XYZ file of C-alpha atoms in Angstrom:
421
model
C 3.028 -177.582 174.187
C 4.340 -174.298 172.703
C 2.398 -171.133 173.466
C 0.728 -169.611 170.400
C 1.242 -165.951 171.323
C 3.411 -164.204 173.865
C 2.323 -160.650 174.623
C 4.607 -157.951 175.996
C 2.348 -155.161 177.299
C 3.786 -151.770 178.206
C 1.389 -151.238 181.102
C -0.913 -153.211 183.406
C -4.269 -152.041 182.055
C -3.082 -152.790 178.523
C -2.203 -156.305 179.618
C -5.634 -157.016 181.112
C -7.194 -155.364 178.050
C -5.683 -157.764 175.499
C -5.965 -160.746 177.867
C -9.702 -160.079 178.130
C -10.248 -159.919 174.375
C -8.291 -163.139 173.859
C -10.096 -164.972 176.678
C -13.486 -163.940 175.288
C -12.595 -165.830 172.098
C -11.962 -169.047 174.029
C -8.210 -168.784 174.502
C -6.605 -169.950 177.736
C -4.648 -166.907 178.889
C -2.048 -166.604 181.637
C -1.502 -163.046 182.870
C 1.868 -162.423 184.541
C 2.429 -159.101 186.332
C 6.039 -158.061 185.811
C 8.993 -159.789 184.191
C 9.355 -163.517 184.875
C 12.644 -164.767 186.250
C 14.889 -165.840 183.377
C 15.243 -169.301 184.935
C 11.510 -169.746 185.552
C 10.234 -172.720 183.505
C 6.813 -172.796 181.882
C 4.915 -176.083 181.856
C 1.291 -174.966 181.775
C -0.811 -175.525 178.647
C -2.164 -172.147 177.557
C -2.761 -170.365 174.256
C -1.297 -167.022 175.307
C 0.930 -165.574 177.993
C 0.501 -161.857 178.625
C 3.311 -160.137 180.534
C 2.454 -156.743 181.984
C 5.278 -154.238 182.319
C 5.242 -150.625 183.475
C 7.472 -149.441 180.659
C 5.354 -146.946 178.714
C 6.888 -143.882 180.351
C 10.333 -145.275 181.168
C 13.479 -144.023 179.406
C 13.819 -145.877 176.105
C 16.872 -147.903 177.119
C 15.053 -149.287 180.174
C 11.907 -150.080 178.165
C 14.017 -151.875 175.548
C 15.904 -153.886 178.184
C 12.707 -155.038 179.921
C 10.953 -155.867 176.639
C 13.891 -157.909 175.314
C 14.168 -159.840 178.557
C 10.456 -160.687 178.262
C 10.942 -161.774 174.650
C 13.854 -164.019 175.617
C 11.797 -165.729 178.316
C 8.735 -166.106 176.080
C 10.916 -167.557 173.323
C 13.182 -169.792 175.418
C 10.988 -170.888 178.340
C 7.507 -170.812 176.831
C 8.235 -171.496 173.160
C 5.962 -168.656 172.010
C 5.392 -168.891 168.274
C 4.347 -165.263 167.907
C 5.351 -162.123 169.827
C 2.862 -159.276 170.204
C 4.096 -155.916 171.501
C 0.975 -154.443 173.108
C 0.610 -150.693 173.515
C -2.387 -148.438 174.010
C -5.097 -148.115 171.356
C -4.549 -144.357 171.515
C -0.832 -144.792 170.762
C 0.054 -143.111 174.089
C 3.464 -141.841 173.121
C 5.302 -138.585 172.540
C 7.924 -138.175 169.771
C 10.456 -139.288 172.393
C 8.339 -142.315 173.303
C 9.124 -146.012 173.395
C 6.948 -147.564 170.698
C 9.499 -147.055 167.922
C 12.625 -147.983 169.927
C 11.088 -151.130 171.437
C 9.739 -152.214 168.040
C 13.168 -151.691 166.474
C 14.840 -153.717 169.241
C 12.399 -156.610 168.852
C 12.847 -156.639 165.066
C 16.605 -156.782 165.460
C 16.503 -159.505 168.114
C 14.082 -161.638 166.082
C 15.730 -160.891 162.707
C 12.420 -159.603 161.343
C 12.316 -157.413 158.219
C 9.259 -155.444 159.351
C 6.675 -155.026 162.083
C 2.971 -154.325 161.537
C 1.330 -151.725 163.797
C -2.417 -152.019 164.433
C -3.391 -149.786 167.375
C -7.077 -149.677 166.410
C -9.794 -150.886 168.777
C -13.118 -150.247 166.985
C -15.038 -151.786 169.900
C -13.989 -148.741 171.959
C -14.150 -146.184 169.162
C -10.433 -146.225 168.246
C -10.016 -146.284 164.464
C -7.188 -145.539 162.029
C -7.936 -143.947 158.651
C -5.262 -142.553 156.294
C -2.851 -143.390 159.140
C -4.610 -140.879 161.403
C -5.929 -142.167 164.719
C -9.464 -141.215 165.738
C -11.190 -141.563 169.124
C -14.960 -141.857 168.689
C -14.696 -140.084 165.353
C -12.522 -137.236 166.668
C -8.845 -136.834 165.796
C -6.615 -138.101 168.618
C -5.098 -134.671 169.260
C -8.567 -133.119 169.619
C -10.120 -135.913 171.726
C -8.894 -134.800 175.156
C -5.874 -137.094 174.971
C -3.741 -134.058 174.116
C -4.088 -133.188 177.833
C -2.669 -136.508 179.100
C -0.435 -135.621 182.088
C 2.426 -137.983 181.157
C 2.116 -138.575 177.403
C 0.195 -135.693 175.802
C -0.942 -136.819 172.361
C -0.668 -133.729 170.173
C -0.550 -135.397 166.746
C -2.987 -137.908 165.229
C -0.692 -138.757 162.294
C 0.864 -142.091 163.258
C 3.399 -142.058 160.440
C 4.711 -138.711 161.642
C 4.664 -139.820 165.295
C 6.482 -143.073 164.630
C 8.989 -141.493 162.240
C 10.068 -139.181 165.074
C 10.897 -142.218 167.242
C 12.847 -144.359 164.795
C 15.355 -144.063 161.970
C 13.702 -147.012 160.215
C 11.377 -146.252 157.266
C 7.669 -145.991 158.151
C 4.847 -146.761 155.705
C 1.213 -147.781 155.639
C -1.459 -149.985 154.147
C -4.605 -147.999 153.483
C -8.192 -148.914 154.243
C -9.199 -149.606 150.650
C -6.482 -152.278 150.409
C -7.541 -153.930 153.661
C -11.177 -153.985 152.604
C -10.206 -155.869 149.444
C -9.320 -158.863 151.592
C -6.537 -161.089 152.841
C -4.743 -161.537 149.516
C -4.569 -157.775 148.965
C -3.083 -157.291 152.431
C -0.514 -160.022 151.800
C 0.555 -158.415 148.513
C 0.752 -154.977 150.178
C 3.021 -156.365 152.892
C 5.274 -157.915 150.254
C 5.440 -154.555 148.493
C 6.315 -152.774 151.747
C 9.102 -155.278 152.374
C 10.498 -154.849 148.863
C 10.545 -151.082 149.401
C 12.473 -151.458 152.652
C 9.646 -150.258 154.905
C 10.252 -151.527 158.444
C 7.231 -150.140 160.296
C 3.881 -150.767 158.576
C 0.840 -148.929 159.946
C -2.470 -150.489 158.905
C -5.747 -148.605 158.611
C -8.617 -150.212 160.510
C -12.202 -148.959 160.628
C -14.272 -151.823 162.031
C -14.141 -155.360 163.383
C -14.372 -156.838 159.883
C -11.082 -155.092 159.062
C -9.541 -156.639 162.185
C -10.678 -160.082 161.050
C -9.106 -159.550 157.631
C -5.837 -158.448 159.209
C -5.861 -161.369 161.623
C -6.262 -163.855 158.775
C -3.401 -162.222 156.884
C -1.102 -161.917 159.912
C -1.910 -165.009 161.969
C 1.452 -166.641 161.256
C 3.532 -163.440 161.399
C 6.176 -163.858 164.140
C 6.145 -160.217 165.336
C 3.211 -157.803 165.604
C 2.439 -154.625 167.523
C -0.642 -152.673 168.462
C -3.734 -152.580 170.630
C -5.978 -155.326 171.903
C -8.357 -155.377 168.923
C -6.017 -157.329 166.666
C -5.084 -159.590 169.594
C -8.717 -160.613 170.028
C -9.137 -161.128 166.296
C -6.037 -163.347 166.173
C -7.487 -165.521 168.929
C -10.808 -165.730 167.095
C -9.280 -167.048 163.883
C -6.475 -169.179 165.289
C -8.225 -171.869 167.284
C -11.518 -173.756 167.538
C -13.935 -171.902 169.773
C -13.959 -173.381 173.260
C -16.051 -170.689 174.907
C -14.768 -168.505 177.712
C -13.532 -170.354 180.776
C -15.610 -170.274 183.939
C -15.118 -167.103 185.948
C -13.123 -167.719 189.143
C -14.990 -166.995 192.384
C -14.602 -163.628 194.079
C -12.831 -163.675 197.465
C -15.272 -163.798 200.362
C -16.242 -161.893 202.302
C -15.684 -159.210 199.659
C -14.031 -156.027 200.899
C -13.465 -153.625 198.014
C -12.002 -150.157 197.473
C -11.902 -147.929 194.401
C -8.792 -145.957 193.374
C -8.641 -143.474 190.504
C -5.325 -141.981 189.453
C -6.282 -141.234 185.861
C -7.091 -137.661 184.839
C -8.684 -138.600 181.513
C -11.978 -137.102 180.417
C -13.874 -140.334 181.073
C -12.228 -140.935 184.451
C -13.314 -137.456 185.532
C -16.883 -138.261 184.514
C -16.763 -141.641 186.266
C -15.394 -140.159 189.495
C -17.938 -137.334 189.521
C -20.769 -139.782 188.947
C -19.590 -142.198 191.625
C -18.637 -139.771 194.395
C -22.153 -138.335 194.302
C -23.327 -141.598 195.889
C -20.310 -143.157 197.612
C -17.870 -142.151 200.335
C -14.867 -140.483 198.704
C -11.595 -138.697 199.458
C -9.543 -136.560 197.082
C -5.795 -137.026 197.551
C -4.043 -133.945 198.923
C -0.820 -133.639 196.921
C 0.842 -131.468 199.572
C 0.274 -134.152 202.196
C 1.469 -136.880 199.809
C 4.708 -134.940 199.480
C 5.096 -133.993 203.131
C 4.214 -137.265 204.905
C 3.183 -140.148 202.636
C 3.448 -142.688 205.451
C 1.296 -140.839 207.956
C -1.160 -139.699 205.312
C -1.601 -143.233 203.966
C -2.273 -144.430 207.537
C -5.036 -141.851 207.828
C -6.547 -142.769 204.457
C -6.412 -146.475 205.268
C -8.299 -145.985 208.522
C -10.875 -143.847 206.723
C -11.364 -146.452 203.958
C -11.829 -149.278 206.453
C -14.649 -147.371 208.143
C -16.484 -147.394 204.802
C -15.427 -150.753 203.350
C -18.704 -152.369 204.379
C -20.852 -149.579 202.903
C -23.253 -150.492 200.093
C -20.772 -148.854 197.696
C -17.007 -149.242 198.056
C -15.103 -146.139 199.218
C -13.300 -144.111 196.545
C -9.874 -142.493 196.926
C -8.891 -140.458 193.897
C -6.302 -138.128 192.405
C -8.459 -137.528 189.315
C -8.680 -133.833 188.465
C -10.035 -131.743 185.574
C -7.392 -130.247 183.236
C -7.300 -126.793 184.832
C -6.821 -128.177 188.364
C -4.204 -130.658 187.135
C -2.286 -127.841 185.465
C -2.234 -125.835 188.722
C -0.909 -128.844 190.651
C 1.821 -129.484 188.095
C 2.870 -125.832 188.131
C 2.959 -125.695 191.941
C 4.705 -128.991 192.678
C 6.267 -130.083 189.389
C 4.720 -132.679 187.099
C 7.009 -135.619 187.878
C 7.394 -134.725 191.562
C 3.617 -134.635 192.094
C 3.029 -137.797 190.089
C 5.642 -139.785 192.020
C 4.252 -138.614 195.355
C 0.713 -139.637 194.400
C 1.791 -143.072 193.189
C 3.905 -143.598 196.330
C 0.855 -142.813 198.467
C -1.298 -145.227 196.451
C 1.381 -147.921 196.893
C 1.563 -147.462 200.661
C -2.219 -147.321 200.916
C -2.616 -150.522 198.894
C -0.303 -152.475 201.169
C -2.015 -151.175 204.310
C -5.505 -151.947 203.022
C -4.493 -155.448 201.943
C -3.073 -156.068 205.420
C -6.376 -154.833 206.875
C -8.364 -157.376 204.862
C -9.262 -155.611 201.606
C -9.350 -158.203 198.812
C -10.897 -156.273 195.929
C -9.366 -153.287 194.113
C -11.063 -151.348 191.298
C -8.413 -149.077 189.773
C -8.602 -146.418 187.054
C -5.397 -145.468 185.257
C -2.499 -147.442 183.819
C 0.196 -146.008 186.101
C -1.947 -146.396 189.205
C -2.921 -149.948 188.225
C 0.740 -150.863 187.902
C 1.470 -149.309 191.277
C -1.336 -151.282 192.935
C -0.378 -154.637 191.405
C 3.273 -154.174 192.360
C 2.308 -153.258 195.936
C 0.117 -156.371 196.187
C 3.053 -158.555 195.049
C 0.834 -160.572 192.734
C 2.657 -163.123 190.565
C -0.116 -164.682 188.446
C -3.599 -163.582 187.401
C -6.534 -165.408 185.831
C -8.851 -163.538 183.485
C -12.537 -163.380 184.384
C -15.646 -161.770 182.943
C -15.388 -158.413 181.164
C -17.002 -155.457 182.930
C -16.623 -153.311 179.805
C -14.772 -153.935 176.517
C -11.120 -154.397 177.450
C -11.690 -154.283 181.221
C -12.132 -157.699 182.879
C -12.102 -158.744 186.476
C -8.824 -160.600 187.050
C -8.076 -162.899 189.965
C -5.080 -163.909 192.033
C -5.181 -167.227 193.882
C -2.233 -166.413 196.135
C -2.847 -163.994 197.688
C -6.627 -164.265 197.043
C -7.597 -161.025 195.306
C -9.997 -159.658 192.695
C -8.803 -156.731 190.570
C -10.436 -154.531 187.938
C -7.722 -152.495 186.220
C -9.152 -149.847 183.921
C -7.392 -147.760 181.301
C -8.345 -144.122 181.825
C -10.822 -143.640 178.993
C -12.383 -147.125 179.036
C -15.852 -147.859 180.362
C -18.914 -145.635 180.646
C -19.874 -143.203 183.412
C -21.314 -146.014 185.540
C -18.192 -148.181 185.393
C -17.434 -148.174 189.136
C -21.027 -149.174 189.891
C -21.102 -151.845 187.193
C -17.846 -153.425 188.388
C -19.328 -153.968 191.822
C -22.539 -155.389 190.390
C -20.455 -158.014 188.574
C -18.779 -158.909 191.851
C -22.042 -159.465 193.720
C-alpha cells in the first residue's frame, strides 16, 4: 500500500518532532535515521515515513544530493504520494542556507510549479504574520535565536530570507486570506501560480489556520515547513485510529542526559537540572587535545552515577558570553567539531557499558548520538512535550528523547525521566 506522506527532515530533532505530531493524530509512522539504501525495499504498511538527515548546516550541494536521494527512495521504493521537506519552525537558516536550494531542487525533480512554506508551530509559540516569524510573540531576530552558534537568525522577514537563497520568485498568502477558508487559500495559490511565484510563504497564527491549510493542501505533492502543518495533514487525511501503544522502555533502564544546545531554553533546562543531578561541563580544550582519553574519563564518571535517582548530565551548553569566548579562543567550527566528536565517542562507550536511554538536547548533538548508536529504525512513543516524543529502537534496544534546543519547559529533563518510569 502506498505511503501517504514521505518526510525529508533536515535534522534528527526535526524528524522526531513531525513524527510525534503525526503519530498523535493516529498515523502509523516509521522513523528512519539517515538515508535508506537505494535498493532497500519497503513493504510495511504505514501512513508516513520520516527520514532524518543531518543536512541543515551542510554545504548546499551536499544537502541537495542527500535530499534528492531520499526523495527518489520515497518515490520509487515506498510510493509516497506526498513529499514534505521538514525544517525547523524557527526557519534555522542564514542567507546562505539550504532551505531555498533544497526546495528548488525538489521542485525541479518533481516538476512542481511551486512549493508552499509553512514553518509555523503555534503549539510551541511559532507564528507567521505578514511573512514575519515570531517566537512567543517576539520577532525571530529578537527572540534569542539571533545568537544561534551555527545558524544565527538575524532577520524575521521570511520573504527576504528566502529570496537571498533562491533565484526563484518568492511570495506570500496573508493571514486574512487564510482565515477566509479553504476556497480562499485555493484561489490565492492559483493566483500565485499565474504570477510565476515559486515559493509561497503562508501566514499562520493558530491551530485553526493550520487546519485550513491542511484541508487546502492535503493533495499537494510537495510541501515544506515545520511540524505543525504535518500534524494537521495527518488529522484531516485519515480516520482517527488513536495513537498506537507506547513501546516498552528497555529494562533495567540506564539513562544519561546530554545537552549540546546553547539556546536560551537549553541553558535554563541545564541550570535547573544540574542543581539536583550529577553533572559535568565539557572542557573544550580537552575535547581538542585528547577526545579519546577524555571520553573514557567521562564514560567512567557517568557510569558511577547511572543508577542515581536522576540520570547524570554531560553538557556543552553555555550562555552567550561564554560561548562567544570559546568560539574566539578555539574557532567556531573547530570547537563545535571537537565537542560533537567527544559526544560521539562517549555515546559509543556508554552504550557498550550498558546505557540504553539517551535524553539529548540539540539537533546537531542528537544527530551525533543517533549516528554513534547505529540505529536503523525508530518507533514513535508518547510525547514528553509538544514535538518531543520518546522514540524506541528494537535492535539495538534503546529509548531516545531527542529535543530541539528551545523545545520543552525548564523541567524537561525531569519530566522525560518521569515518563520513562
